[in-house]
Amino acid sequence: MSSATVQPAPRRRARGKPATPAAATIAAPVAAPVTAPKPALPAAATAGTPARVLRRFRQVFTAVRSHFQKVEKQVGIGGAQVWALGVIAEQPGLAVGSLARAMHIHQSTASNLVRGLVERGLVQTERGAADRRTVYLRLQPAGTELLARAPAPHAGVLLQALRELDPATLAQLEADLARLLQQMGVPEDAPAVPIG
């Protein structure tokens, strides 16, 4: 009597599930994205940068000084005094404290500027009726005539250029200069005497 060989029945897979090799069930590790390092600036380029920036500062202050020398030669008074005259002309009757705030200087510096203008007969002062300590300022005719002869801009070329910068550039410049002053050890409340 011969015996028949019985083959095992093939395993049926569930519907909708493709057969997956056992090795594929183990998740392969995901490699982190590789970012290329930023190319470093050549040493020669960075070494010369401070000197080039310093040269830019010198160019700025040379331009400012040249403008104020031209002003003084033409009208006989300094650029800061011409700026003060311009502020008073725009705001007749303003107080000395308001002049100081408009020029971003200390009140004692503004008082010294005004004293020189009064002595030259360019500005007249008037004590406040309610508070005699408050001094109000107006141009004398001689001050108006001198201001008409003074080269523009009366506030100086640097302030005029800063006013014409776009807000984002101006804000970045202010932040960068604040950092530079901090690096130099200059305190936030350090004196700021007007140029010219």
PDB file of C-alpha atoms in Angstrom:
ATOM      1  CA  MET A   1       0.000   0.000   0.000  1.00  0.00           C
ATOM      2  CA  SER A   2       1.635   3.259  -1.087  1.00  0.00           C
ATOM      3  CA  SER A   3       1.574   6.351   1.101  1.00  0.00           C
ATOM      4  CA  ALA A   4       0.822   9.740  -0.484  1.00  0.00           C
ATOM      5  CA  THR A   5       2.937  12.830   0.419  1.00  0.00           C
ATOM      6  CA  VAL A   6       0.743  15.614   1.827  1.00  0.00           C
ATOM      7  CA  GLN A   7       1.921  19.221   1.003  1.00  0.00           C
ATOM      8  CA  PRO A   8       1.109  21.895   3.568  1.00  0.00           C
ATOM      9  CA  ALA A   9      -1.530  24.344   2.402  1.00  0.00           C
ATOM     10  CA  PRO A  10      -0.211  27.834   1.555  1.00  0.00           C
ATOM     11  CA  ARG A  11      -0.981  30.527   4.157  1.00  0.00           C
ATOM     12  CA  ARG A  12      -3.553  32.992   3.049  1.00  0.00           C
ATOM     13  CA  ARG A  13      -2.849  36.668   3.620  1.00  0.00           C
ATOM     14  CA  ALA A  14      -5.501  39.053   4.793  1.00  0.00           C
ATOM     15  CA  ARG A  15      -7.204  41.137   2.169  1.00  0.00           C
ATOM     16  CA  GLY A  16      -5.722  44.557   1.505  1.00  0.00           C
ATOM     17  CA  LYS A  17      -2.444  43.798   3.288  1.00  0.00           C
ATOM     18  CA  PRO A  18       0.497  43.157   0.987  1.00  0.00           C
ATOM     19  CA  ALA A  19       3.053  40.662   2.066  1.00  0.00           C
ATOM     20  CA  THR A  20       5.943  42.354   3.829  1.00  0.00           C
ATOM     21  CA  PRO A  21       9.355  40.862   4.349  1.00  0.00           C
ATOM     22  CA  ALA A  22      10.219  40.487   8.019  1.00  0.00           C
ATOM     23  CA  ALA A  23      13.251  42.729   7.644  1.00  0.00           C
ATOM     24  CA  ALA A  24      11.105  45.629   6.450  1.00  0.00           C
ATOM     25  CA  THR A  25       9.171  45.765   9.705  1.00  0.00           C
ATOM     26  CA  ILE A  26      12.192  47.267  11.468  1.00  0.00           C
ATOM     27  CA  ALA A  27      12.311  51.052  10.900  1.00  0.00           C
ATOM     28  CA  ALA A  28      15.578  52.224   9.469  1.00  0.00           C
ATOM     29  CA  PRO A  29      17.204  55.186  11.307  1.00  0.00           C
ATOM     30  CA  VAL A  30      16.590  58.557   9.598  1.00  0.00           C
ATOM     31  CA  ALA A  31      19.764  60.477   8.886  1.00  0.00           C
ATOM     32  CA  ALA A  32      19.808  64.127  10.065  1.00  0.00           C
ATOM     33  CA  PRO A  33      19.940  66.677   7.234  1.00  0.00           C
ATOM     34  CA  VAL A  34      23.448  67.883   6.608  1.00  0.00           C
ATOM     35  CA  THR A  35      23.886  71.645   6.209  1.00  0.00           C
ATOM     36  CA  ALA A  36      26.966  72.916   4.519  1.00  0.00           C
ATOM     37  CA  PRO A  37      29.034  75.254   6.741  1.00  0.00           C
ATOM     38  CA  LYS A  38      29.042  78.900   5.737  1.00  0.00           C
ATOM     39  CA  PRO A  39      32.263  79.841   3.986  1.00  0.00           C
ATOM     40  CA  ALA A  40      34.475  81.901   6.260  1.00  0.00           C
ATOM     41  CA  LEU A  41      35.605  85.304   5.066  1.00  0.00           C
ATOM     42  CA  PRO A  42      39.245  85.423   4.038  1.00  0.00           C
ATOM     43  CA  ALA A  43      41.522  86.621   6.840  1.00  0.00           C
ATOM     44  CA  ALA A  44      42.717  89.490   4.641  1.00  0.00           C
ATOM     45  CA  ALA A  45      39.118  90.756   4.217  1.00  0.00           C
ATOM     46  CA  THR A  46      38.279  90.748   7.943  1.00  0.00           C
ATOM     47  CA  ALA A  47      41.659  92.161   8.971  1.00  0.00           C
ATOM     48  CA  GLY A  48      41.133  95.313   6.926  1.00  0.00           C
ATOM     49  CA  THR A  49      37.499  95.921   7.878  1.00  0.00           C
ATOM     50  CA  PRO A  50      38.049  97.961  11.098  1.00  0.00           C
ATOM     51  CA  ALA A  51      40.378 100.346   9.265  1.00  0.00           C
ATOM     52  CA  ARG A  52      37.878 100.769   6.419  1.00  0.00           C
ATOM     53  CA  VAL A  53      35.043 101.477   8.886  1.00  0.00           C
ATOM     54  CA  LEU A  54      37.248 103.995  10.709  1.00  0.00           C
ATOM     55  CA  ARG A  55      37.871 105.699   7.374  1.00  0.00           C
ATOM     56  CA  ARG A  56      34.096 105.968   6.873  1.00  0.00           C
ATOM     57  CA  PHE A  57      33.761 107.719  10.244  1.00  0.00           C
ATOM     58  CA  ARG A  58      36.511 110.133   9.251  1.00  0.00           C
ATOM     59  CA  GLN A  59      34.749 110.856   5.970  1.00  0.00           C
ATOM     60  CA  VAL A  60      31.485 111.592   7.811  1.00  0.00           C
ATOM     61  CA  PHE A  61      33.084 113.994  10.280  1.00  0.00           C
ATOM     62  CA  THR A  62      35.186 115.661   7.592  1.00  0.00           C
ATOM     63  CA  ALA A  63      31.987 116.386   5.644  1.00  0.00           C
ATOM     64  CA  VAL A  64      30.305 117.727   8.791  1.00  0.00           C
ATOM     65  CA  ARG A  65      33.293 119.902   9.668  1.00  0.00           C
ATOM     66  CA  SER A  66      33.570 121.238   6.113  1.00  0.00           C
ATOM     67  CA  HIS A  67      29.899 122.253   6.104  1.00  0.00           C
ATOM     68  CA  PHE A  68      30.155 124.070   9.430  1.00  0.00           C
ATOM     69  CA  GLN A  69      33.398 125.803   8.387  1.00  0.00           C
ATOM     70  CA  LYS A  70      31.554 127.041   5.306  1.00  0.00           C
ATOM     71  CA  VAL A  71      28.690 128.265   7.516  1.00  0.00           C
ATOM     72  CA  GLU A  72      31.018 130.115   9.890  1.00  0.00           C
ATOM     73  CA  LYS A  73      32.956 131.696   7.031  1.00  0.00           C
ATOM     74  CA  GLN A  74      29.758 132.887   5.375  1.00  0.00           C
ATOM     75  CA  VAL A  75      27.771 134.208   8.361  1.00  0.00           C
ATOM     76  CA  GLY A  76      30.324 134.549  11.169  1.00  0.00           C
ATOM     77  CA  ILE A  77      28.812 132.148  13.744  1.00  0.00           C
ATOM     78  CA  GLY A  78      29.166 128.413  14.355  1.00  0.00           C
ATOM     79  CA  GLY A  79      26.992 125.701  12.885  1.00  0.00           C
ATOM     80  CA  ALA A  80      25.383 124.813  16.239  1.00  0.00           C
ATOM     81  CA  GLN A  81      24.276 128.450  16.678  1.00  0.00           C
ATOM     82  CA  VAL A  82      22.822 128.498  13.163  1.00  0.00           C
ATOM     83  CA  TRP A  83      20.953 125.293  13.978  1.00  0.00           C
ATOM     84  CA  ALA A  84      19.576 126.936  17.136  1.00  0.00           C
ATOM     85  CA  LEU A  85      18.455 129.961  15.098  1.00  0.00           C
ATOM     86  CA  GLY A  86      16.700 127.627  12.667  1.00  0.00           C
ATOM     87  CA  VAL A  87      14.819 125.881  15.479  1.00  0.00           C
ATOM     88  CA  ILE A  88      13.766 129.209  17.021  1.00  0.00           C
ATOM     89  CA  ALA A  89      12.615 130.470  13.601  1.00  0.00           C
ATOM     90  CA  GLU A  90      10.425 127.368  13.175  1.00  0.00           C
ATOM     91  CA  GLN A  91       8.998 127.648  16.711  1.00  0.00           C
ATOM     92  CA  PRO A  92       8.844 131.322  17.756  1.00  0.00           C
ATOM     93  CA  GLY A  93       8.456 131.724  21.505  1.00  0.00           C
ATOM     94  CA  LEU A  94       9.785 128.289  22.460  1.00  0.00           C
ATOM     95  CA  ALA A  95      11.493 127.866  25.830  1.00  0.00           C
ATOM     96  CA  VAL A  96      15.182 127.128  26.303  1.00  0.00           C
ATOM     97  CA  GLY A  97      14.294 123.641  27.558  1.00  0.00           C
ATOM     98  CA  SER A  98      12.339 122.961  24.373  1.00  0.00           C
ATOM     99  CA  LEU A  99      15.307 124.142  22.302  1.00  0.00           C
ATOM    100  CA  ALA A 100      17.547 121.701  24.180  1.00  0.00           C
ATOM    101  CA  ARG A 101      15.162 118.824  23.473  1.00  0.00           C
ATOM    102  CA  ALA A 102      14.860 119.762  19.790  1.00  0.00           C
ATOM    103  CA  MET A 103      18.656 119.731  19.430  1.00  0.00           C
ATOM    104  CA  HIS A 104      19.135 116.683  21.704  1.00  0.00           C
ATOM    105  CA  ILE A 105      21.560 118.536  23.981  1.00  0.00           C
ATOM    106  CA  HIS A 106      21.746 119.313  27.702  1.00  0.00           C
ATOM    107  CA  GLN A 107      19.856 122.400  28.851  1.00  0.00           C
ATOM    108  CA  SER A 108      23.065 124.062  30.076  1.00  0.00           C
ATOM    109  CA  THR A 109      24.554 123.653  26.575  1.00  0.00           C
ATOM    110  CA  ALA A 110      21.435 125.213  25.054  1.00  0.00           C
ATOM    111  CA  SER A 111      21.655 128.112  27.532  1.00  0.00           C
ATOM    112  CA  ASN A 112      25.250 128.776  26.465  1.00  0.00           C
ATOM    113  CA  LEU A 113      24.224 128.783  22.781  1.00  0.00           C
ATOM    114  CA  VAL A 114      21.379 131.197  23.511  1.00  0.00           C
ATOM    115  CA  ARG A 115      23.652 133.492  25.533  1.00  0.00           C
ATOM    116  CA  GLY A 116      25.968 133.880  22.551  1.00  0.00           C
ATOM    117  CA  LEU A 117      23.042 134.585  20.209  1.00  0.00           C
ATOM    118  CA  VAL A 118      21.590 137.202  22.583  1.00  0.00           C
ATOM    119  CA  GLU A 119      24.978 138.931  22.924  1.00  0.00           C
ATOM    120  CA  ARG A 120      25.166 139.198  19.123  1.00  0.00           C
ATOM    121  CA  GLY A 121      21.693 140.729  18.955  1.00  0.00           C
ATOM    122  CA  LEU A 122      20.264 137.775  17.009  1.00  0.00           C
ATOM    123  CA  VAL A 123      17.801 136.480  19.602  1.00  0.00           C
ATOM    124  CA  GLN A 124      15.648 138.166  22.221  1.00  0.00           C
ATOM    125  CA  THR A 125      14.584 136.506  25.473  1.00  0.00           C
ATOM    126  CA  GLU A 126      11.417 136.968  27.471  1.00  0.00           C
ATOM    127  CA  ARG A 127      10.667 135.766  31.004  1.00  0.00           C
ATOM    128  CA  GLY A 128       7.460 133.828  31.554  1.00  0.00           C
ATOM    129  CA  ALA A 129       4.664 135.677  33.322  1.00  0.00           C
ATOM    130  CA  ALA A 130       3.624 132.681  35.415  1.00  0.00           C
ATOM    131  CA  ASP A 131       7.111 131.276  35.995  1.00  0.00           C
ATOM    132  CA  ARG A 132       9.962 133.782  35.855  1.00  0.00           C
ATOM    133  CA  ARG A 133      12.472 130.927  35.587  1.00  0.00           C
ATOM    134  CA  THR A 134      11.177 130.012  32.116  1.00  0.00           C
ATOM    135  CA  VAL A 135      12.875 131.888  29.261  1.00  0.00           C
ATOM    136  CA  TYR A 136      11.160 132.174  25.864  1.00  0.00           C
ATOM    137  CA  LEU A 137      13.051 132.868  22.651  1.00  0.00           C
ATOM    138  CA  ARG A 138      12.338 134.850  19.471  1.00  0.00           C
ATOM    139  CA  LEU A 139      14.521 135.931  16.569  1.00  0.00           C
ATOM    140  CA  GLN A 140      15.563 139.537  16.264  1.00  0.00           C
ATOM    141  CA  PRO A 141      15.472 141.014  12.724  1.00  0.00           C
ATOM    142  CA  ALA A 142      19.256 140.545  12.554  1.00  0.00           C
ATOM    143  CA  GLY A 143      18.792 136.851  13.362  1.00  0.00           C
ATOM    144  CA  THR A 144      16.222 136.427  10.603  1.00  0.00           C
ATOM    145  CA  GLU A 145      18.534 138.163   8.117  1.00  0.00           C
ATOM    146  CA  LEU A 146      21.540 136.044   9.123  1.00  0.00           C
ATOM    147  CA  LEU A 147      19.555 132.815   8.865  1.00  0.00           C
ATOM    148  CA  ALA A 148      18.498 133.741   5.337  1.00  0.00           C
ATOM    149  CA  ARG A 149      22.186 133.998   4.356  1.00  0.00           C
ATOM    150  CA  ALA A 150      23.305 130.801   6.086  1.00  0.00           C
ATOM    151  CA  PRO A 151      23.983 127.760   3.878  1.00  0.00           C
ATOM    152  CA  ALA A 152      21.360 125.041   4.165  1.00  0.00           C
ATOM    153  CA  PRO A 153      20.627 122.721   5.804  1.00  0.00           C
ATOM    154  CA  HIS A 154      20.674 124.776   8.999  1.00  0.00           C
ATOM    155  CA  ALA A 155      20.743 121.630  11.180  1.00  0.00           C
ATOM    156  CA  GLY A 156      23.811 120.375   9.321  1.00  0.00           C
ATOM    157  CA  VAL A 157      24.461 117.810   6.617  1.00  0.00           C
ATOM    158  CA  LEU A 158      24.667 114.831   9.003  1.00  0.00           C
ATOM    159  CA  LEU A 159      21.246 115.311  10.600  1.00  0.00           C
ATOM    160  CA  GLN A 160      19.720 116.006   7.198  1.00  0.00           C
ATOM    161  CA  ALA A 161      21.179 112.760   5.813  1.00  0.00           C
ATOM    162  CA  LEU A 162      19.933 110.793   8.833  1.00  0.00           C
ATOM    163  CA  ARG A 163      16.434 112.205   8.362  1.00  0.00           C
ATOM    164  CA  GLU A 164      16.444 111.004   4.763  1.00  0.00           C
ATOM    165  CA  LEU A 165      17.363 107.387   5.588  1.00  0.00           C
ATOM    166  CA  ASP A 166      14.575 104.792   5.530  1.00  0.00           C
ATOM    167  CA  PRO A 167      13.312 103.743   9.011  1.00  0.00           C
ATOM    168  CA  ALA A 168      14.801 100.224   8.897  1.00  0.00           C
ATOM    169  CA  THR A 169      18.293 101.488   7.985  1.00  0.00           C
ATOM    170  CA  LEU A 170      18.126 104.216  10.636  1.00  0.00           C
ATOM    171  CA  ALA A 171      17.040 101.752  13.348  1.00  0.00           C
ATOM    172  CA  GLN A 172      19.851  99.346  12.422  1.00  0.00           C
ATOM    173  CA  LEU A 173      22.385 102.184  12.450  1.00  0.00           C
ATOM    174  CA  GLU A 174      21.220 103.298  15.904  1.00  0.00           C
ATOM    175  CA  ALA A 175      21.531  99.743  17.259  1.00  0.00           C
ATOM    176  CA  ASP A 176      24.995  99.290  15.728  1.00  0.00           C
ATOM    177  CA  LEU A 177      26.260 102.608  17.098  1.00  0.00           C
ATOM    178  CA  ALA A 178      24.866 101.780  20.564  1.00  0.00           C
ATOM    179  CA  ARG A 179      26.799  98.509  20.469  1.00  0.00           C
ATOM    180  CA  LEU A 180      29.952 100.324  19.355  1.00  0.00           C
ATOM    181  CA  LEU A 181      29.659 102.838  22.211  1.00  0.00           C
ATOM    182  CA  GLN A 182      29.133  99.980  24.666  1.00  0.00           C
ATOM    183  CA  GLN A 183      32.257  98.281  23.306  1.00  0.00           C
ATOM    184  CA  MET A 184      34.149 101.548  23.872  1.00  0.00           C
ATOM    185  CA  GLY A 185      32.865 101.772  27.436  1.00  0.00           C
ATOM    186  CA  VAL A 186      30.919 104.991  26.812  1.00  0.00           C
ATOM    187  CA  PRO A 187      27.944 105.246  29.220  1.00  0.00           C
ATOM    188  CA  GLU A 188      24.415 105.788  27.922  1.00  0.00           C
ATOM    189  CA  ASP A 189      24.208 109.239  29.556  1.00  0.00           C
ATOM    190  CA  ALA A 190      27.595 110.469  28.307  1.00  0.00           C
ATOM    191  CA  PRO A 191      27.688 114.144  27.231  1.00  0.00           C
ATOM    192  CA  ALA A 192      26.743 114.798  23.607  1.00  0.00           C
ATOM    193  CA  VAL A 193      27.950 118.257  22.617  1.00  0.00           C
ATOM    194  CA  PRO A 194      26.790 119.386  19.145  1.00  0.00           C
ATOM    195  CA  ILE A 195      29.413 119.402  16.406  1.00  0.00           C
ATOM    196  CA  GLY A 196      30.264 122.852  15.097  1.00  0.00           C
TER     197      GLY A 196
END
